[in-house]
PDB file of C-alpha atoms and ligand atoms in Angstrom:
ATOM      1  CA  UNK A 165     156.406 -65.468 -44.491  1.00 38.00           C
ATOM      2  CA  UNK A 166     153.893 -62.790 -44.545  1.00 40.00           C
ATOM      3  CA  UNK A 167     151.046 -62.023 -42.193  1.00 47.00           C
ATOM      4  CA  UNK A 168     148.697 -62.810 -44.386  1.00 45.00           C
ATOM      5  CA  UNK A 169     149.576 -66.242 -45.501  1.00 52.00           C
ATOM      6  CA  UNK A 170     150.701 -67.168 -41.925  1.00 62.00           C
ATOM      7  CA  UNK A 171     147.771 -68.884 -39.510  1.00 71.00           C
ATOM      8  CA  UNK A 172     146.380 -66.604 -36.786  1.00 87.00           C
ATOM      9  CA  UNK A 173     148.617 -68.034 -33.565  1.00 93.00           C
ATOM     10  CA  UNK A 174     146.286 -67.259 -30.840  1.00 95.00           C
ATOM     11  CA  UNK A 175     143.453 -69.679 -31.941  1.00 94.00           C
ATOM     12  CA  UNK A 176     146.202 -72.349 -32.573  1.00 96.00           C
ATOM     13  CA  UNK A 177     147.845 -71.459 -28.860  1.00 97.00           C
ATOM     14  CA  UNK A 178     144.284 -71.480 -27.340  1.00 96.00           C
ATOM     15  CA  UNK A 179     143.726 -74.961 -29.094  1.00 96.00           C
ATOM     16  CA  UNK A 180     147.379 -76.235 -27.353  1.00 97.00           C
ATOM     17  CA  UNK A 181     146.412 -74.805 -24.214  1.00 97.00           C
ATOM     18  CA  UNK A 182     143.377 -77.133 -23.967  1.00 97.00           C
ATOM     19  CA  UNK A 183     145.164 -80.344 -25.116  1.00 98.00           C
ATOM     20  CA  UNK A 184     147.999 -79.143 -22.669  1.00 97.00           C
ATOM     21  CA  UNK A 185     145.427 -79.047 -19.616  1.00 97.00           C
ATOM     22  CA  UNK A 186     143.878 -82.256 -20.487  1.00 97.00           C
ATOM     23  CA  UNK A 187     147.336 -83.852 -20.832  1.00 97.00           C
ATOM     24  CA  UNK A 188     148.807 -82.431 -17.732  1.00 96.00           C
ATOM     25  CA  UNK A 189     145.541 -83.609 -15.833  1.00 96.00           C
ATOM     26  CA  UNK A 190     145.916 -87.261 -17.324  1.00 97.00           C
ATOM     27  CA  UNK A 191     149.524 -87.063 -16.620  1.00 96.00           C
ATOM     28  CA  UNK A 192     148.967 -86.199 -13.284  1.00 96.00           C
ATOM     29  CA  UNK A 193     146.570 -89.007 -12.505  1.00 97.00           C
ATOM     30  CA  UNK A 194     149.057 -91.478 -14.232  1.00 97.00           C
ATOM     31  CA  UNK A 195     151.625 -90.131 -11.539  1.00 97.00           C
ATOM     32  CA  UNK A 196     149.705 -90.193  -8.686  1.00 97.00           C
ATOM     33  CA  UNK A 197     148.531 -93.996  -9.336  1.00 97.00           C
ATOM     34  CA  UNK A 198     152.082 -94.747 -10.175  1.00 97.00           C
ATOM     35  CA  UNK A 199     153.111 -93.129  -7.095  1.00 97.00           C
ATOM     36  CA  UNK A 200     150.548 -95.052  -5.057  1.00 96.00           C
ATOM     37  CA  UNK A 201     151.929 -98.115  -6.158  1.00 96.00           C
ATOM     38  CA  UNK A 202     155.621 -97.388  -5.804  1.00 97.00           C
ATOM     39  CA  UNK A 203     154.675 -96.483  -2.110  1.00 97.00           C
ATOM     40  CA  UNK A 204     153.017 -99.597  -1.602  1.00 97.00           C
ATOM     41  CA  UNK A 205     155.670-101.561  -2.814  1.00 97.00           C
ATOM     42  CA  UNK A 206     158.144 -99.818  -0.466  1.00 98.00           C
ATOM     43  CA  UNK A 207     156.168-100.594   2.264  1.00 98.00           C
ATOM     44  CA  UNK A 208     155.949-104.294   1.564  1.00 98.00           C
ATOM     45  CA  UNK A 209     159.687-103.983   0.790  1.00 98.00           C
ATOM     46  CA  UNK A 210     160.341-102.417   4.335  1.00 98.00           C
ATOM     47  CA  UNK A 211     158.082-104.881   5.994  1.00 98.00           C
ATOM     48  CA  UNK A 212     160.295-107.840   4.432  1.00 98.00           C
ATOM     49  CA  UNK A 213     163.450-106.195   5.477  1.00 98.00           C
ATOM     50  CA  UNK A 214     162.101-106.104   9.270  1.00 98.00           C
ATOM     51  CA  UNK A 215     161.402-109.818   8.845  1.00 98.00           C
ATOM     52  CA  UNK A 216     164.433-111.077   7.343  1.00 98.00           C
ATOM     53  CA  UNK A 217     166.074-109.473   9.887  1.00 98.00           C
ATOM     54  CA  UNK A 218     163.785-110.968  12.630  1.00 97.00           C
ATOM     55  CA  UNK A 219     164.544-114.250  10.990  1.00 98.00           C
ATOM     56  CA  UNK A 220     168.209-113.867  10.919  1.00 98.00           C
ATOM     57  CA  UNK A 221     168.089-112.962  15.106  1.00 98.00           C
ATOM     58  CA  UNK A 222     165.881-116.481  15.301  1.00 98.00           C
ATOM     59  CA  UNK A 223     168.372-118.217  13.418  1.00 98.00           C
ATOM     60  CA  UNK A 224     171.181-117.224  15.545  1.00 98.00           C
ATOM     61  CA  UNK A 225     169.102-117.971  18.824  1.00 97.00           C
ATOM     62  CA  UNK A 226     168.164-121.755  16.756  1.00 98.00           C
ATOM     63  CA  UNK A 227     171.855-122.305  16.630  1.00 98.00           C
ATOM     64  CA  UNK A 228     172.852-121.076  19.980  1.00 97.00           C
ATOM     65  CA  UNK A 229     169.839-123.265  21.674  1.00 97.00           C
ATOM     66  CA  UNK A 230     171.286-126.435  19.559  1.00 97.00           C
ATOM     67  CA  UNK A 231     174.596-126.050  20.654  1.00 97.00           C
ATOM     68  CA  UNK A 232     173.715-125.372  24.260  1.00 97.00           C
ATOM     69  CA  UNK A 233     171.112-128.141  24.317  1.00 96.00           C
ATOM     70  CA  UNK A 234     174.052-130.443  22.644  1.00 97.00           C
ATOM     71  CA  UNK A 235     176.796-129.224  25.161  1.00 96.00           C
ATOM     72  CA  UNK A 236     174.326-129.757  28.110  1.00 96.00           C
ATOM     73  CA  UNK A 237     173.169-132.949  27.357  1.00 96.00           C
ATOM     74  CA  UNK A 238     177.298-134.329  26.950  1.00 96.00           C
ATOM     75  CA  UNK A 239     177.997-132.694  30.532  1.00 94.00           C
ATOM     76  CA  UNK A 240     174.899-134.403  31.869  1.00 94.00           C
ATOM     77  CA  UNK A 241     176.004-137.521  30.448  1.00 95.00           C
ATOM     78  CA  UNK A 242     179.387-137.410  31.670  1.00 94.00           C
ATOM     79  CA  UNK A 243     178.338-136.867  35.138  1.00 93.00           C
ATOM     80  CA  UNK A 244     175.947-139.481  35.091  1.00 92.00           C
ATOM     81  CA  UNK A 245     179.210-142.078  34.150  1.00 92.00           C
ATOM     82  CA  UNK A 246     180.752-140.272  36.938  1.00 90.00           C
ATOM     83  CA  UNK A 247     177.833-140.989  39.484  1.00 89.00           C
ATOM     84  CA  UNK A 248     178.052-144.756  38.171  1.00 89.00           C
ATOM     85  CA  UNK A 249     181.527-145.119  38.911  1.00 88.00           C
ATOM     86  CA  UNK A 250     181.294-143.622  42.327  1.00 85.00           C
ATOM     87  CA  UNK A 251     180.877-147.356  43.910  1.00 81.00           C
ATOM     88  CA  UNK A 252     184.284-148.437  42.101  1.00 84.00           C
ATOM     89  CA  UNK A 253     185.964-145.767  44.538  1.00 80.00           C
ATOM     90  CA  UNK A 254     186.795-148.232  47.569  1.00 82.00           C
ATOM     91  CA  UNK A 255     187.704-144.679  49.965  1.00 87.00           C
ATOM     92  CA  UNK A 256     184.886-143.534  51.647  1.00 87.00           C
ATOM     93  CA  UNK A 257     186.426-140.121  51.936  1.00 89.00           C
ATOM     94  CA  UNK A 258     187.115-139.710  48.582  1.00 87.00           C
ATOM     95  CA  UNK A 259     183.690-140.985  47.625  1.00 88.00           C
ATOM     96  CA  UNK A 260     182.127-138.238  49.569  1.00 90.00           C
ATOM     97  CA  UNK A 261     184.234-135.517  48.277  1.00 90.00           C
ATOM     98  CA  UNK A 262     183.456-137.082  44.715  1.00 90.00           C
ATOM     99  CA  UNK A 263     179.892-137.195  45.281  1.00 91.00           C
ATOM    100  CA  UNK A 264     179.763-133.203  46.457  1.00 93.00           C
ATOM    101  CA  UNK A 265     181.504-132.358  43.399  1.00 92.00           C
ATOM    102  CA  UNK A 266     179.118-134.107  41.475  1.00 93.00           C
ATOM    103  CA  UNK A 267     176.192-132.492  43.272  1.00 93.00           C
ATOM    104  CA  UNK A 268     177.913-129.066  42.397  1.00 95.00           C
ATOM    105  CA  UNK A 269     178.246-129.839  38.673  1.00 93.00           C
ATOM    106  CA  UNK A 270     174.896-131.064  38.471  1.00 94.00           C
ATOM    107  CA  UNK A 271     173.113-127.677  40.092  1.00 95.00           C
ATOM    108  CA  UNK A 272     175.272-125.958  37.488  1.00 95.00           C
ATOM    109  CA  UNK A 273     173.770-127.961  34.951  1.00 95.00           C
ATOM    110  CA  UNK A 274     170.350-127.426  35.987  1.00 95.00           C
ATOM    111  CA  UNK A 275     170.692-123.696  35.824  1.00 96.00           C
ATOM    112  CA  UNK A 276     171.943-124.003  32.440  1.00 95.00           C
ATOM    113  CA  UNK A 277     168.909-126.193  31.482  1.00 95.00           C
ATOM    114  CA  UNK A 278     166.855-123.458  33.016  1.00 96.00           C
ATOM    115  CA  UNK A 279     168.461-120.873  30.859  1.00 96.00           C
ATOM    116  CA  UNK A 280     167.981-123.045  27.635  1.00 96.00           C
ATOM    117  CA  UNK A 281     164.648-123.437  28.631  1.00 97.00           C
ATOM    118  CA  UNK A 282     164.055-119.546  28.475  1.00 97.00           C
ATOM    119  CA  UNK A 283     165.914-119.788  25.018  1.00 97.00           C
ATOM    120  CA  UNK A 284     163.407-122.228  23.847  1.00 97.00           C
ATOM    121  CA  UNK A 285     160.052-120.189  25.036  1.00 98.00           C
ATOM    122  CA  UNK A 286     162.034-117.019  23.634  1.00 97.00           C
ATOM    123  CA  UNK A 287     162.681-118.748  19.694  1.00 98.00           C
ATOM    124  CA  UNK A 288     158.963-119.832  20.420  1.00 98.00           C
ATOM    125  CA  UNK A 289     157.881-116.417  20.652  1.00 98.00           C
ATOM    126  CA  UNK A 290     160.657-115.044  17.812  1.00 98.00           C
ATOM    127  CA  UNK A 291     158.420-117.958  15.544  1.00 98.00           C
ATOM    128  CA  UNK A 292     154.996-116.450  16.245  1.00 98.00           C
ATOM    129  CA  UNK A 293     156.413-113.275  15.517  1.00 98.00           C
ATOM    130  CA  UNK A 294     157.999-114.044  12.076  1.00 98.00           C
ATOM    131  CA  UNK A 295     154.797-116.030  11.262  1.00 98.00           C
ATOM    132  CA  UNK A 296     152.533-113.025  11.958  1.00 98.00           C
ATOM    133  CA  UNK A 297     154.832-111.043   9.925  1.00 98.00           C
ATOM    134  CA  UNK A 298     154.568-113.388   7.091  1.00 98.00           C
ATOM    135  CA  UNK A 299     150.710-113.347   7.434  1.00 98.00           C
ATOM    136  CA  UNK A 300     151.087-109.168   7.076  1.00 98.00           C
ATOM    137  CA  UNK A 301     153.112-109.098   3.998  1.00 98.00           C
ATOM    138  CA  UNK A 302     151.240-112.059   2.309  1.00 98.00           C
ATOM    139  CA  UNK A 303     148.175-109.580   3.065  1.00 98.00           C
ATOM    140  CA  UNK A 304     149.767-106.706   1.907  1.00 98.00           C
ATOM    141  CA  UNK A 305     150.693-108.664  -1.386  1.00 98.00           C
ATOM    142  CA  UNK A 306     147.176-109.730  -2.061  1.00 97.00           C
ATOM    143  CA  UNK A 307     146.127-106.390  -1.768  1.00 97.00           C
ATOM    144  CA  UNK A 308     149.032-104.624  -3.988  1.00 97.00           C
ATOM    145  CA  UNK A 309     148.559-107.839  -6.518  1.00 97.00           C
ATOM    146  CA  UNK A 310     144.495-106.334  -6.906  1.00 96.00           C
ATOM    147  CA  UNK A 311     145.484-102.564  -7.124  1.00 96.00           C
ATOM    148  CA  UNK A 312     148.318-103.447  -9.581  1.00 97.00           C
ATOM    149  CA  UNK A 313     145.927-105.083 -11.546  1.00 96.00           C
ATOM    150  CA  UNK A 314     143.075-102.372 -11.333  1.00 95.00           C
ATOM    151  CA  UNK A 315     145.535 -99.602 -11.930  1.00 96.00           C
ATOM    152  CA  UNK A 316     147.662-101.241 -14.555  1.00 96.00           C
ATOM    153  CA  UNK A 317     144.500-101.273 -16.460  1.00 96.00           C
ATOM    154  CA  UNK A 318     143.760 -97.376 -16.022  1.00 97.00           C
ATOM    155  CA  UNK A 319     147.181 -96.719 -16.529  1.00 97.00           C
ATOM    156  CA  UNK A 320     147.043 -98.179 -19.976  1.00 97.00           C
ATOM    157  CA  UNK A 321     143.922 -96.817 -20.412  1.00 97.00           C
ATOM    158  CA  UNK A 322     145.242 -93.153 -19.845  1.00 98.00           C
ATOM    159  CA  UNK A 323     148.464 -93.964 -21.718  1.00 98.00           C
ATOM    160  CA  UNK A 324     146.169 -94.525 -24.729  1.00 98.00           C
ATOM    161  CA  UNK A 325     144.547 -91.170 -24.114  1.00 98.00           C
ATOM    162  CA  UNK A 326     148.075 -89.195 -23.803  1.00 98.00           C
ATOM    163  CA  UNK A 327     149.235 -90.644 -26.848  1.00 98.00           C
ATOM    164  CA  UNK A 328     146.068 -89.531 -28.881  1.00 98.00           C
ATOM    165  CA  UNK A 329     146.074 -86.186 -27.281  1.00 98.00           C
ATOM    166  CA  UNK A 330     149.900 -85.744 -27.831  1.00 98.00           C
ATOM    167  CA  UNK A 331     149.404 -86.653 -31.401  1.00 98.00           C
ATOM    168  CA  UNK A 332     146.607 -84.160 -31.812  1.00 98.00           C
ATOM    169  CA  UNK A 333     148.816 -81.399 -29.963  1.00 97.00           C
ATOM    170  CA  UNK A 334     151.504 -82.050 -32.295  1.00 97.00           C
ATOM    171  CA  UNK A 335     149.606 -81.389 -35.460  1.00 97.00           C
ATOM    172  CA  UNK A 336     148.536 -78.003 -34.158  1.00 96.00           C
ATOM    173  CA  UNK A 337     151.855 -77.176 -32.651  1.00 96.00           C
ATOM    174  CA  UNK A 338     153.399 -77.961 -36.405  1.00 96.00           C
ATOM    175  CA  UNK A 339     151.442 -74.873 -37.198  1.00 95.00           C
ATOM    176  CA  UNK A 340     153.622 -72.825 -35.254  1.00 95.00           C
ATOM    177  CA  UNK A 341     156.838 -74.959 -35.742  1.00 92.00           C
ATOM    178  CA  UNK A 342     160.067 -72.496 -35.267  1.00 91.00           C
ATOM    179  CA  UNK A 343     157.991 -69.797 -34.219  1.00 94.00           C
ATOM    180  CA  UNK A 344     158.855 -67.732 -31.152  1.00 95.00           C
ATOM    181  CA  UNK A 345     155.258 -67.589 -30.002  1.00 95.00           C
ATOM    182  CA  UNK A 346     155.250 -71.436 -29.767  1.00 96.00           C
ATOM    183  CA  UNK A 347     158.402 -71.325 -27.583  1.00 96.00           C
ATOM    184  CA  UNK A 348     157.193 -68.433 -25.369  1.00 96.00           C
ATOM    185  CA  UNK A 349     153.783 -70.231 -25.293  1.00 97.00           C
ATOM    186  CA  UNK A 350     155.343 -73.902 -24.037  1.00 97.00           C
ATOM    187  CA  UNK A 351     157.388 -72.022 -21.462  1.00 97.00           C
ATOM    188  CA  UNK A 352     154.360 -70.475 -19.885  1.00 97.00           C
ATOM    189  CA  UNK A 353     152.384 -73.762 -20.014  1.00 97.00           C
ATOM    190  CA  UNK A 354     155.626 -75.130 -18.047  1.00 96.00           C
ATOM    191  CA  UNK A 355     155.036 -72.519 -15.487  1.00 97.00           C
ATOM    192  CA  UNK A 356     151.015 -72.649 -15.332  1.00 96.00           C
ATOM    193  CA  UNK A 357     150.506 -76.323 -16.228  1.00 94.00           C
ATOM    194  CA  UNK A 358     146.575 -75.778 -15.527  1.00 93.00           C
ATOM    195  CA  UNK A 359     145.781 -72.548 -17.068  1.00 95.00           C
ATOM    196  CA  UNK A 360     148.337 -71.063 -19.654  1.00 97.00           C
ATOM    197  CA  UNK A 361     145.831 -69.278 -21.596  1.00 97.00           C
ATOM    198  CA  UNK A 362     143.476 -67.184 -19.216  1.00 97.00           C
ATOM    199  CA  UNK A 363     140.273 -65.009 -20.071  1.00 97.00           C
ATOM    200  CA  UNK A 364     140.086 -61.309 -19.580  1.00 96.00           C
ATOM    201  CA  UNK A 365     137.677 -60.996 -16.479  1.00 95.00           C
ATOM    202  CA  UNK A 366     135.319 -57.930 -16.748  1.00 93.00           C
ATOM    203  CA  UNK A 367     136.740 -56.398 -19.683  1.00 90.00           C
ATOM    204  CA  UNK A 368     139.768 -55.031 -17.828  1.00 93.00           C
ATOM    205  CA  UNK A 369     141.550 -57.887 -15.731  1.00 96.00           C
ATOM    206  CA  UNK A 370     143.502 -60.731 -15.624  1.00 97.00           C
ATOM    207  CA  UNK A 371     141.712 -64.131 -14.454  1.00 96.00           C
ATOM    208  CA  UNK A 372     144.595 -65.795 -13.322  1.00 96.00           C
ATOM    209  CA  UNK A 373     146.024 -63.309 -11.279  1.00 97.00           C
ATOM    210  CA  UNK A 374     143.663 -60.461 -11.006  1.00 96.00           C
ATOM    211  CA  UNK A 375     145.832 -57.605 -12.315  1.00 97.00           C
ATOM    212  CA  UNK A 376     143.855 -54.619 -13.919  1.00 97.00           C
ATOM    213  CA  UNK A 377     144.878 -54.746 -17.688  1.00 96.00           C
ATOM    214  CA  UNK A 378     145.637 -51.298 -19.317  1.00 94.00           C
ATOM    215  CA  UNK A 379     143.442 -50.282 -22.407  1.00 95.00           C
ATOM    216  CA  UNK A 380     146.234 -50.977 -24.809  1.00 95.00           C
ATOM    217  CA  UNK A 381     146.469 -54.663 -23.625  1.00 95.00           C
ATOM    218  CA  UNK A 382     142.945 -54.766 -24.176  1.00 95.00           C
ATOM    219  CA  UNK A 383     142.691 -53.532 -27.574  1.00 95.00           C
ATOM    220  CA  UNK A 384     145.724 -56.062 -28.351  1.00 95.00           C
ATOM    221  CA  UNK A 385     143.916 -58.778 -26.880  1.00 95.00           C
ATOM    222  CA  UNK A 386     140.669 -57.820 -28.624  1.00 93.00           C
ATOM    223  CA  UNK A 387     142.757 -58.018 -32.270  1.00 93.00           C
ATOM    224  CA  UNK A 388     143.776 -61.417 -31.091  1.00 92.00           C
ATOM    225  CA  UNK A 389     147.429 -60.756 -30.639  1.00 94.00           C
ATOM    226  CA  UNK A 390     149.156 -63.045 -28.707  1.00 95.00           C
ATOM    227  CA  UNK A 391     149.586 -60.974 -25.383  1.00 96.00           C
ATOM    228  CA  UNK A 392     151.138 -61.798 -22.214  1.00 96.00           C
ATOM    229  CA  UNK A 393     149.363 -60.460 -19.032  1.00 97.00           C
ATOM    230  CA  UNK A 394     152.292 -58.358 -17.137  1.00 96.00           C
ATOM    231  CA  UNK A 395     151.171 -59.220 -13.938  1.00 96.00           C
ATOM    232  CA  UNK A 396     151.461 -63.303 -14.215  1.00 97.00           C
ATOM    233  CA  UNK A 397     153.167 -63.752 -17.611  1.00 97.00           C
ATOM    234  CA  UNK A 398     150.158 -65.879 -18.973  1.00 97.00           C
ATOM    235  CA  UNK A 399     148.351 -65.394 -22.421  1.00 97.00           C
ATOM    236  CA  UNK A 400     145.373 -63.492 -22.360  1.00 97.00           C
ATOM    237  CA  UNK A 401     142.272 -64.028 -24.283  1.00 96.00           C
ATOM    238  CA  UNK A 402     138.869 -62.735 -24.514  1.00 94.00           C
ATOM    239  CA  UNK A 403     136.141 -64.359 -22.436  1.00 88.00           C
ATOM    240  CA  UNK A 404     134.329 -67.207 -24.790  1.00 76.00           C
ATOM    241  CA  UNK A 405     131.043 -65.673 -25.841  1.00 63.00           C
TER     242      UNK A 405
HETATM  243 ZN1   ZN B 986     147.770 -62.100 -15.119  1.00 76.32          ZN
END
């Protein structure tokens, strides 16, 4: 391939760089929207995990409460039966002793009933807490749905623009297919996605890193050679008129 028949590389590189900057900007917008959605998804998931653990705790308390309620009721029934049977004891002393024992047991049951009431109050508080958590999660889910709807449309639009820009880019890049200049440019673009090609400022320095350029470099740039800034490695071009 002779130099005369090959298309000039620099204008194509400049064109590619303009497209690449647009592609990078749109891709960053898309990534940000997707990241925001993902963050919100994680926030909701963490609320749901907390709620599930609270619900488990509540369930355990309810089971404990039901068991204790049953057991206290059985004890209470037993005591009532024993109290009813007191009259059948014909020995006064035995009767007295049995009555004292019954009173003592009844007192203990009373203490268990107090604890049970405390447990019931605790369950009530936990139920309110879980209900609040559900409210918060529902609110977050509503917000998420609305945002997801908006973002999905925006992301779809960005994807369409990106597809068309990438198609346009591929057409320009195909003109330099297999050439080292394209490989070199792609590397520079990966390092400097927002400005892989920079202008020469004041006809003597790189506007990317402000390094003073030698006269030889300026001559090469003026000749439309593909020249890298010796300071930062970006491709140099003359300032647009
Ligand atoms: Zn530079």
